[in-house]
């Protein structure tokens, strides 16, 4: 039971507190948005702040259970019982949107690096702290988890496609295949182009039953032509080349799959009654993976000290770009020759004939005129540096154009017509078409062996221009079976 002295003491303390609060009104008396800068911890309580307000232990002990204050219109005297009985749910609901918005703007947890508080009155520090500090210590770990989670998701997303990127680099990188040391790397400008005589030349002189069997072989499969292979002695050279090709393709496949691939190679087979000069040159490689096929076709030229070959799609190619070869001009300027050809093609009669031939293909009649002009404007010329005895230059010129049709009959007719024309120039003579001289090294029809560009490729491992140079016989006599003695 309280004594009169105790009651008087409590009354005095209550009066002192009421007077202090009235002298320094709390900001809670006005409706203002609560500031975000939460200040918790002992560093925000100035020393001796409660020295004149009674028992500090009683006040601090009751503070943790007090929720964040709700803005009020008036500032009535606040007593300890009123603070304890205030509902807890109301301030939490009003503070949650403010905390979410500020956490997105300031992701750094305040407990780790608290902001520097502005100079405010002691009661402002008191009224803003203890309840929010309890909620704020639990909020930052939840709000900061998306940052590492997003970073982790981004890393995992990159790792998920890392193998795909590695395979793309291995398959499509221009210099990525240098890791296979036994093969010539792709030069910066790419390998030279091999020009074919017609779209189906890869199947030339092949036995009909062999072509039928090759068509039945399931994909993936590719056609291969071996460098410096003339097709002679197929019963002797065929098995040797088949084994060398199988080993080379197996090494390429091992680069991707790291395991043994049972690669198979089918040799060319001529017709029984074929002419001696008409020999098939293409091999079929099959029983390979799609990745191996893509890798081989992307580089398409593979040259090692053991064997060099060119890989082609198992399909009929688009019409060749090379139309014919001209000689008879006394100039080395390709622009002069190009002008002579262009002037001939754009003559009314010639242009009409070109359009008449193109009208026989799938091009609509109303677009034939446009197709003829597109064909003429796609013209370009390349020079071949032929020389006569004594080093006299006798250049020839290969004429190229993009065919507007894939119809083999129409393209052959158009090529034959243009081949038959004469191409005069104003001051440099007149050009006429001559037969191609196919290269036995790379099998292109665009140049002879001596002008083949492949031996000039850096780090070329394949055959050279002079594959079998004959030894000088200045110190030798005779070519028969007898003894050879020095002269």
Short mmCIF file of N, CA, C and O in Angstrom, two decimals, residues 3 50 88 100 113 129 132 141 178 187 238 242 251 278 291 295 306 328 335 337 339 352 370 395 402 434 437:
data_model
loop_
_atom_site.label_atom_id
_atom_site.label_comp_id
_atom_site.label_asym_id
_atom_site.label_seq_id
_atom_site.Cartn_x
_atom_site.Cartn_y
_atom_site.Cartn_z
N UNK A 3 2.28 4.87 0.64
CA UNK A 3 2.24 5.87 1.72
C UNK A 3 1.99 7.22 1.13
O UNK A 3 2.18 7.43 -0.08
N UNK A 50 18.05 11.36 -19.98
CA UNK A 50 16.90 11.18 -19.08
C UNK A 50 17.25 11.53 -17.64
O UNK A 50 16.60 11.03 -16.73
N UNK A 88 -0.52 -2.60 -31.32
CA UNK A 88 0.77 -2.81 -31.99
C UNK A 88 0.61 -2.92 -33.49
O UNK A 88 1.50 -2.57 -34.25
N UNK A 100 9.59 -0.69 -47.68
CA UNK A 100 9.82 -1.33 -48.98
C UNK A 100 10.36 -0.35 -50.00
O UNK A 100 11.28 -0.64 -50.73
N UNK A 113 26.00 0.07 -42.05
CA UNK A 113 26.58 1.40 -42.23
C UNK A 113 25.48 2.42 -42.01
O UNK A 113 24.85 2.87 -42.95
N UNK A 129 12.90 5.82 -32.29
CA UNK A 129 13.89 4.76 -32.32
C UNK A 129 13.44 3.37 -31.97
O UNK A 129 13.39 2.51 -32.80
N UNK A 132 10.98 1.08 -34.25
CA UNK A 132 11.45 0.76 -35.60
C UNK A 132 12.73 -0.05 -35.62
O UNK A 132 12.96 -0.79 -36.53
N UNK A 141 17.82 -8.27 -43.99
CA UNK A 141 18.21 -9.56 -44.59
C UNK A 141 17.22 -10.04 -45.63
O UNK A 141 17.58 -10.64 -46.62
N UNK A 178 43.02 -24.27 -85.14
CA UNK A 178 44.46 -24.40 -85.04
C UNK A 178 44.87 -25.31 -83.89
O UNK A 178 46.02 -25.64 -83.76
N UNK A 187 43.31 -19.63 -93.07
CA UNK A 187 43.94 -18.30 -93.17
C UNK A 187 42.93 -17.20 -92.85
O UNK A 187 41.72 -17.43 -92.84
N UNK A 238 42.60 -46.70 -104.33
CA UNK A 238 41.33 -46.55 -103.61
C UNK A 238 41.40 -46.95 -102.15
O UNK A 238 41.09 -46.15 -101.26
N UNK A 242 41.06 -44.44 -98.91
CA UNK A 242 39.94 -44.66 -97.99
C UNK A 242 40.44 -44.72 -96.55
O UNK A 242 39.85 -44.10 -95.64
N UNK A 251 40.12 -38.32 -86.50
CA UNK A 251 40.84 -37.34 -85.67
C UNK A 251 40.01 -36.07 -85.49
O UNK A 251 39.97 -35.49 -84.40
N UNK A 278 37.80 -40.41 -118.20
CA UNK A 278 36.63 -40.05 -117.41
C UNK A 278 36.62 -40.88 -116.13
O UNK A 278 36.04 -41.97 -116.07
N UNK A 291 27.55 -32.94 -85.52
CA UNK A 291 28.57 -31.97 -85.12
C UNK A 291 29.85 -32.14 -85.93
O UNK A 291 30.48 -31.15 -86.34
N UNK A 295 31.45 -29.30 -88.46
CA UNK A 295 32.84 -28.84 -88.29
C UNK A 295 33.64 -29.02 -89.58
O UNK A 295 34.37 -28.14 -90.00
N UNK A 306 49.66 -36.23 -94.31
CA UNK A 306 49.23 -37.55 -94.75
C UNK A 306 48.25 -37.46 -95.92
O UNK A 306 48.32 -38.24 -96.87
N UNK A 328 43.09 -13.19 -125.78
CA UNK A 328 43.16 -12.35 -126.97
C UNK A 328 43.31 -10.88 -126.65
O UNK A 328 43.58 -10.08 -127.56
N UNK A 335 39.61 -4.08 -115.60
CA UNK A 335 38.48 -3.17 -115.85
C UNK A 335 38.21 -2.99 -117.35
O UNK A 335 37.05 -2.86 -117.76
N UNK A 337 38.73 -5.27 -119.65
CA UNK A 337 38.06 -6.49 -120.10
C UNK A 337 36.62 -6.52 -119.59
O UNK A 337 35.69 -6.92 -120.33
N UNK A 339 34.68 -4.01 -119.04
CA UNK A 339 33.90 -3.07 -119.86
C UNK A 339 33.55 -3.67 -121.21
O UNK A 339 32.43 -3.49 -121.72
N UNK A 352 18.36 -8.99 -125.40
CA UNK A 352 17.10 -9.65 -125.76
C UNK A 352 17.26 -11.17 -125.74
O UNK A 352 16.37 -11.88 -125.25
N UNK A 370 13.95 -7.69 -115.48
CA UNK A 370 14.71 -7.33 -114.29
C UNK A 370 15.80 -8.36 -114.01
O UNK A 370 16.94 -8.03 -113.66
N UNK A 395 47.97 -12.83 -120.74
CA UNK A 395 46.94 -13.00 -119.71
C UNK A 395 45.65 -13.57 -120.27
O UNK A 395 45.28 -13.34 -121.42
N UNK A 402 26.41 -14.09 -111.42
CA UNK A 402 25.49 -14.85 -110.57
C UNK A 402 24.27 -15.22 -111.40
O UNK A 402 23.56 -14.34 -111.92
N UNK A 434 38.02 -19.59 -124.46
CA UNK A 434 38.87 -20.77 -124.65
C UNK A 434 38.48 -21.81 -123.62
O UNK A 434 37.78 -21.52 -122.64
N UNK A 437 41.46 -25.06 -118.26
CA UNK A 437 42.54 -26.01 -117.97
C UNK A 437 42.39 -26.41 -116.50
O UNK A 437 42.84 -25.68 -115.61
#
